[in-house]
PDB file of C-alpha atoms in Angstrom:
ATOM      1  CA  MET V   5      -3.758 -13.072  -9.830  1.00  0.00           C
ATOM      2  CA  PHE V   6      -7.274 -13.890 -11.030  1.00  0.00           C
ATOM      3  CA  CYS V   7      -8.006 -10.381 -12.255  1.00  0.00           C
ATOM      4  CA  ASP V   8      -4.885  -9.832 -14.372  1.00  0.00           C
ATOM      5  CA  GLU V   9      -5.789  -9.360 -18.023  1.00  0.00           C
ATOM      6  CA  ASP V  10      -3.510 -12.176 -19.150  1.00  0.00           C
ATOM      7  CA  TYR V  11      -4.575 -14.650 -16.449  1.00  0.00           C
ATOM      8  CA  LYS V  12      -5.988 -17.795 -18.048  1.00  0.00           C
ATOM      9  CA  LEU V  13      -9.010 -18.101 -15.787  1.00  0.00           C
ATOM     10  CA  HIS V  14     -10.935 -20.559 -17.990  1.00  0.00           C
ATOM     11  CA  GLU V  15      -7.929 -22.899 -18.200  1.00  0.00           C
ATOM     12  CA  SER V  16      -7.415 -22.687 -14.436  1.00  0.00           C
ATOM     13  CA  ILE V  17     -11.043 -23.593 -13.785  1.00  0.00           C
ATOM     14  CA  GLU V  18     -10.754 -26.596 -16.123  1.00  0.00           C
ATOM     15  CA  LEU V  19      -7.571 -27.750 -14.364  1.00  0.00           C
ATOM     16  CA  ILE V  20      -9.128 -27.410 -10.905  1.00  0.00           C
ATOM     17  CA  ASN V  21     -12.212 -29.334 -12.043  1.00  0.00           C
ATOM     18  CA  ARG V  22     -10.064 -32.102 -13.550  1.00  0.00           C
ATOM     19  CA  ILE V  23      -8.069 -32.505 -10.328  1.00  0.00           C
ATOM     20  CA  GLN V  24     -11.230 -32.465  -8.195  1.00  0.00           C
ATOM     21  CA  ASN V  25     -12.875 -35.152 -10.324  1.00  0.00           C
ATOM     22  CA  LYS V  26      -9.786 -37.344 -10.667  1.00  0.00           C
ATOM     23  CA  TYR V  27      -8.869 -37.369  -6.969  1.00  0.00           C
ATOM     24  CA  ASN V  28     -12.334 -36.839  -5.455  1.00  0.00           C
ATOM     25  CA  LEU V  29     -11.259 -33.575  -3.838  1.00  0.00           C
ATOM     26  CA  LYS V  30     -12.906 -30.272  -3.134  1.00  0.00           C
ATOM     27  CA  ILE V  31     -10.579 -27.427  -4.063  1.00  0.00           C
ATOM     28  CA  ILE V  32     -11.356 -23.939  -2.872  1.00  0.00           C
ATOM     29  CA  ALA V  33      -9.528 -21.173  -4.713  1.00  0.00           C
ATOM     30  CA  GLU V  34      -9.003 -18.194  -2.460  1.00  0.00           C
ATOM     31  CA  PRO V  35      -9.487 -14.994  -4.467  1.00  0.00           C
ATOM     32  CA  CYS V  36      -6.802 -13.224  -2.404  1.00  0.00           C
ATOM     33  CA  GLU V  37      -5.932  -9.806  -3.718  1.00  0.00           C
ATOM     34  CA  ALA V  38      -8.513 -10.022  -6.514  1.00  0.00           C
ATOM     35  CA  VAL V  39     -11.224  -9.038  -4.013  1.00  0.00           C
ATOM     36  CA  VAL V  40      -9.638  -5.641  -3.398  1.00  0.00           C
ATOM     37  CA  SER V  41      -7.480  -5.202  -6.493  1.00  0.00           C
ATOM     38  CA  GLU V  42      -7.041  -1.567  -7.455  1.00  0.00           C
ATOM     39  CA  ALA V  43      -8.948  -0.494  -4.361  1.00  0.00           C
ATOM     40  CA  GLY V  44      -7.952   1.761  -1.535  1.00  0.00           C
ATOM     41  CA  TYR V  45      -5.772   4.797  -1.131  1.00  0.00           C
ATOM     42  CA  PHE V  46      -3.264   5.484   1.594  1.00  0.00           C
ATOM     43  CA  VAL V  47      -2.743   9.193   2.242  1.00  0.00           C
ATOM     44  CA  ALA V  48       0.378  10.505   3.965  1.00  0.00           C
ATOM     45  CA  THR V  49       1.611  14.033   4.619  1.00  0.00           C
ATOM     46  CA  VAL V  50       5.147  15.368   4.173  1.00  0.00           C
ATOM     47  CA  THR V  51       6.386  16.508   7.601  1.00  0.00           C
ATOM     48  CA  ASP V  52       9.974  17.402   6.691  1.00  0.00           C
ATOM     49  CA  ILE V  53      12.378  17.440   3.752  1.00  0.00           C
ATOM     50  CA  VAL V  54      16.091  16.790   4.209  1.00  0.00           C
ATOM     51  CA  TYR V  55      18.985  16.310   1.828  1.00  0.00           C
ATOM     52  CA  ASN V  56      21.319  13.324   2.090  1.00  0.00           C
ATOM     53  CA  ASN V  57      22.610  12.618  -1.454  1.00  0.00           C
ATOM     54  CA  ILE V  58      18.952  12.827  -2.489  1.00  0.00           C
ATOM     55  CA  TYR V  59      16.071  14.981  -1.294  1.00  0.00           C
ATOM     56  CA  THR V  60      14.176  12.900   1.227  1.00  0.00           C
ATOM     57  CA  ALA V  61      10.577  13.673   2.133  1.00  0.00           C
ATOM     58  CA  ILE V  62       9.767  12.399   5.618  1.00  0.00           C
ATOM     59  CA  LEU V  63       6.121  11.316   5.825  1.00  0.00           C
ATOM     60  CA  ASP V  64       3.794  11.078   8.804  1.00  0.00           C
ATOM     61  CA  ALA V  65       3.468   7.387   7.958  1.00  0.00           C
ATOM     62  CA  SER V  66       5.644   4.313   7.830  1.00  0.00           C
ATOM     63  CA  ALA V  67       6.293   1.782   5.091  1.00  0.00           C
ATOM     64  CA  ILE V  68       7.213  -0.800   7.720  1.00  0.00           C
ATOM     65  CA  CYS V  69       3.961  -0.203   9.648  1.00  0.00           C
ATOM     66  CA  HIS V  70       1.434   0.695   6.985  1.00  0.00           C
ATOM     67  CA  LEU V  71       2.582  -0.878   3.695  1.00  0.00           C
ATOM     68  CA  PRO V  72       4.992  -3.658   4.702  1.00  0.00           C
ATOM     69  CA  ASP V  73       4.872  -5.370   1.295  1.00  0.00           C
ATOM     70  CA  ILE V  74       7.031  -2.489   0.044  1.00  0.00           C
ATOM     71  CA  ILE V  75       9.702  -3.618   2.512  1.00  0.00           C
ATOM     72  CA  HIS V  76       9.253  -7.399   2.325  1.00  0.00           C
ATOM     73  CA  SER V  77       8.584  -8.016  -1.351  1.00  0.00           C
ATOM     74  CA  PRO V  78       9.378  -6.376  -4.657  1.00  0.00           C
ATOM     75  CA  TYR V  79       6.248  -4.207  -4.606  1.00  0.00           C
ATOM     76  CA  ARG V  80       6.170  -0.563  -5.620  1.00  0.00           C
ATOM     77  CA  CYS V  81       3.072   1.538  -5.035  1.00  0.00           C
ATOM     78  CA  GLU V  82       1.826   3.849  -7.714  1.00  0.00           C
ATOM     79  CA  ILE V  83       1.207   7.329  -6.359  1.00  0.00           C
ATOM     80  CA  ILE V  84      -0.942  10.118  -7.710  1.00  0.00           C
ATOM     81  CA  ASN V  85       1.118  12.723  -9.622  1.00  0.00           C
ATOM     82  CA  GLY V  86       4.317  10.735  -9.093  1.00  0.00           C
ATOM     83  CA  THR V  87       6.302   8.280 -11.183  1.00  0.00           C
ATOM     84  CA  GLN V  88       9.690   6.575 -11.401  1.00  0.00           C
ATOM     85  CA  PRO V  89      12.681   8.620 -10.161  1.00  0.00           C
ATOM     86  CA  HIS V  90      14.310  11.113 -12.541  1.00  0.00           C
ATOM     87  CA  VAL V  91      11.441  10.974 -15.054  1.00  0.00           C
ATOM     88  CA  LYS V  92       9.933  14.251 -13.848  1.00  0.00           C
ATOM     89  CA  LYS V  93      11.801  17.362 -12.709  1.00  0.00           C
ATOM     90  CA  TYR V  94      11.857  16.752  -8.913  1.00  0.00           C
ATOM     91  CA  THR V  95      12.958  13.423  -7.419  1.00  0.00           C
ATOM     92  CA  TYR V  96      12.513  12.504  -3.761  1.00  0.00           C
ATOM     93  CA  ARG V  97      13.024   9.494  -1.581  1.00  0.00           C
ATOM     94  CA  LEU V  98       9.822   9.012   0.416  1.00  0.00           C
ATOM     95  CA  ALA V  99      10.723   7.874   3.920  1.00  0.00           C
ATOM     96  CA  GLY V 100       8.731   6.794   6.931  1.00  0.00           C
ATOM     97  CA  SER V 101       8.984   8.478  10.291  1.00  0.00           C
ATOM     98  CA  THR V 102      10.193   5.565  12.399  1.00  0.00           C
ATOM     99  CA  CYS V 103      13.748   4.859  13.538  1.00  0.00           C
ATOM    100  CA  TYR V 104      13.823   1.765  11.300  1.00  0.00           C
ATOM    101  CA  ALA V 105      16.694   2.319   8.824  1.00  0.00           C
ATOM    102  CA  GLY V 106      14.808   0.705   5.928  1.00  0.00           C
ATOM    103  CA  ASP V 107      11.558   2.590   6.424  1.00  0.00           C
ATOM    104  CA  ILE V 108      11.511   3.746   2.791  1.00  0.00           C
ATOM    105  CA  PHE V 109       8.498   3.880   0.453  1.00  0.00           C
ATOM    106  CA  GLY V 110      10.770   4.351  -2.558  1.00  0.00           C
ATOM    107  CA  ASP V 111      12.090   7.042  -4.889  1.00  0.00           C
ATOM    108  CA  TYR V 112       9.570   8.997  -6.957  1.00  0.00           C
ATOM    109  CA  SER V 113       9.642  12.033  -9.198  1.00  0.00           C
ATOM    110  CA  PHE V 114       7.121  14.871  -9.494  1.00  0.00           C
ATOM    111  CA  ASP V 115       6.437  17.809 -11.818  1.00  0.00           C
ATOM    112  CA  THR V 116       6.432  20.262  -8.913  1.00  0.00           C
ATOM    113  CA  PRO V 117       8.507  20.304  -5.737  1.00  0.00           C
ATOM    114  CA  LEU V 118       7.118  18.798  -2.558  1.00  0.00           C
ATOM    115  CA  ASP V 119       6.641  21.015   0.479  1.00  0.00           C
ATOM    116  CA  ILE V 120       5.928  20.346   4.122  1.00  0.00           C
ATOM    117  CA  GLY V 121       2.209  19.603   4.170  1.00  0.00           C
ATOM    118  CA  SER V 122       2.123  18.070   0.680  1.00  0.00           C
ATOM    119  CA  LYS V 123      -0.137  15.025   0.466  1.00  0.00           C
ATOM    120  CA  ILE V 124       1.225  11.791  -0.991  1.00  0.00           C
ATOM    121  CA  ILE V 125      -1.543   9.466  -2.163  1.00  0.00           C
ATOM    122  CA  PHE V 126      -0.528   5.834  -2.617  1.00  0.00           C
ATOM    123  CA  CYS V 127      -2.874   3.819  -4.860  1.00  0.00           C
ATOM    124  CA  ASP V 128      -4.072   0.209  -4.692  1.00  0.00           C
ATOM    125  CA  THR V 129      -3.239  -0.182  -1.016  1.00  0.00           C
ATOM    126  CA  ALA V 130      -6.290  -2.025   0.349  1.00  0.00           C
ATOM    127  CA  PRO V 131      -4.619  -5.461   0.164  1.00  0.00           C
ATOM    128  CA  TYR V 132      -1.726  -4.217   2.251  1.00  0.00           C
ATOM    129  CA  SER V 133      -2.872  -1.543   4.655  1.00  0.00           C
ATOM    130  CA  MET V 134      -6.046  -3.366   5.733  1.00  0.00           C
ATOM    131  CA  VAL V 135      -4.551  -6.669   6.839  1.00  0.00           C
ATOM    132  CA  LYS V 136      -0.864  -6.086   7.467  1.00  0.00           C
ATOM    133  CA  SER V 137      -0.625  -2.760   9.308  1.00  0.00           C
ATOM    134  CA  ASN V 138       1.100  -2.833  12.654  1.00  0.00           C
ATOM    135  CA  ILE V 139       2.077  -0.533  15.478  1.00  0.00           C
ATOM    136  CA  PHE V 140       5.786   0.198  15.849  1.00  0.00           C
ATOM    137  CA  ASN V 141       7.659   3.034  17.515  1.00  0.00           C
ATOM    138  CA  GLY V 142       4.529   5.047  18.305  1.00  0.00           C
ATOM    139  CA  ILE V 143       3.222   5.068  14.733  1.00  0.00           C
ATOM    140  CA  PRO V 144      -0.583   4.669  14.861  1.00  0.00           C
ATOM    141  CA  LEU V 145      -2.558   2.304  12.691  1.00  0.00           C
ATOM    142  CA  PRO V 146      -4.177   3.979   9.680  1.00  0.00           C
ATOM    143  CA  SER V 147      -7.754   5.211   9.888  1.00  0.00           C
ATOM    144  CA  TYR V 148     -10.287   3.678   7.511  1.00  0.00           C
ATOM    145  CA  ILE V 149     -12.403   6.201   5.678  1.00  0.00           C
ATOM    146  CA  SER V 150     -15.019   5.479   3.029  1.00  0.00           C
ATOM    147  CA  ILE V 151     -16.486   7.786   0.447  1.00  0.00           C
ATOM    148  CA  ARG V 152     -20.262   7.770   0.427  1.00  0.00           C
ATOM    149  CA  LYS V 153     -22.710   8.958  -2.203  1.00  0.00           C
ATOM    150  CA  GLY V 154     -22.296  12.634  -2.859  1.00  0.00           C
ATOM    151  CA  GLN V 155     -18.563  12.388  -2.072  1.00  0.00           C
ATOM    152  CA  ALA V 156     -19.070  12.630   1.704  1.00  0.00           C
ATOM    153  CA  PHE V 157     -16.308  11.060   3.766  1.00  0.00           C
ATOM    154  CA  CYS V 158     -17.202   8.693   6.587  1.00  0.00           C
ATOM    155  CA  ILE V 159     -14.662   7.597   9.195  1.00  0.00           C
ATOM    156  CA  GLU V 160     -15.232   3.855   9.552  1.00  0.00           C
ATOM    157  CA  LYS V 161     -12.468   3.073  12.057  1.00  0.00           C
ATOM    158  CA  GLN V 162      -9.916   5.246  13.798  1.00  0.00           C
ATOM    159  CA  TYR V 163      -7.144   4.283  16.191  1.00  0.00           C
ATOM    160  CA  ASP V 164      -5.409   6.259  18.904  1.00  0.00           C
ATOM    161  CA  TYR V 165      -2.930   5.832  21.750  1.00  0.00           C
ATOM    162  CA  ASN V 166      -5.474   3.820  23.744  1.00  0.00           C
ATOM    163  CA  THR V 167      -5.443   1.233  20.936  1.00  0.00           C
ATOM    164  CA  PHE V 168      -1.699   0.871  21.456  1.00  0.00           C
ATOM    165  CA  LEU V 169      -2.122   0.587  25.241  1.00  0.00           C
ATOM    166  CA  SER V 170      -4.760  -2.111  24.847  1.00  0.00           C
ATOM    167  CA  LEU V 171      -2.284  -4.293  22.943  1.00  0.00           C
ATOM    168  CA  ILE V 172       0.521  -4.299  25.514  1.00  0.00           C
TER     169      ILE V 172
END
């Protein structure tokens, strides 16, 4: 990715220029994720906690609907106050609320136990939640909220059941 610290941007530019000149081409490098790298938060709420060989926190969200790269590629979201499993005192599997068996955000550990109503804040989710979200099993699309000057929240886009009906 263009914005990784170890990415050799200067060398890539030289290579692209060489190819363009040699073959009389115009190459356009799509910035992809670099445009929204380390941007966006996805906030979910714990709706239930069950035990099945591991404590599982059921969220009011869905990995398959809202952050499908977790399911389809080896991507793991960082979350605020959470880390790898078994590093901190309390480990949970974070699961989505659909009937999809693999609707799992991953296993994370926390310093304090989760409760129903606890907020889980996934970081760096703009590349995934903005362009790949989908409706499945009654799970709504995420709302888009921006933070304005003075820390005021502004709802930019919100979806409801009528959105779902308009797509069928």
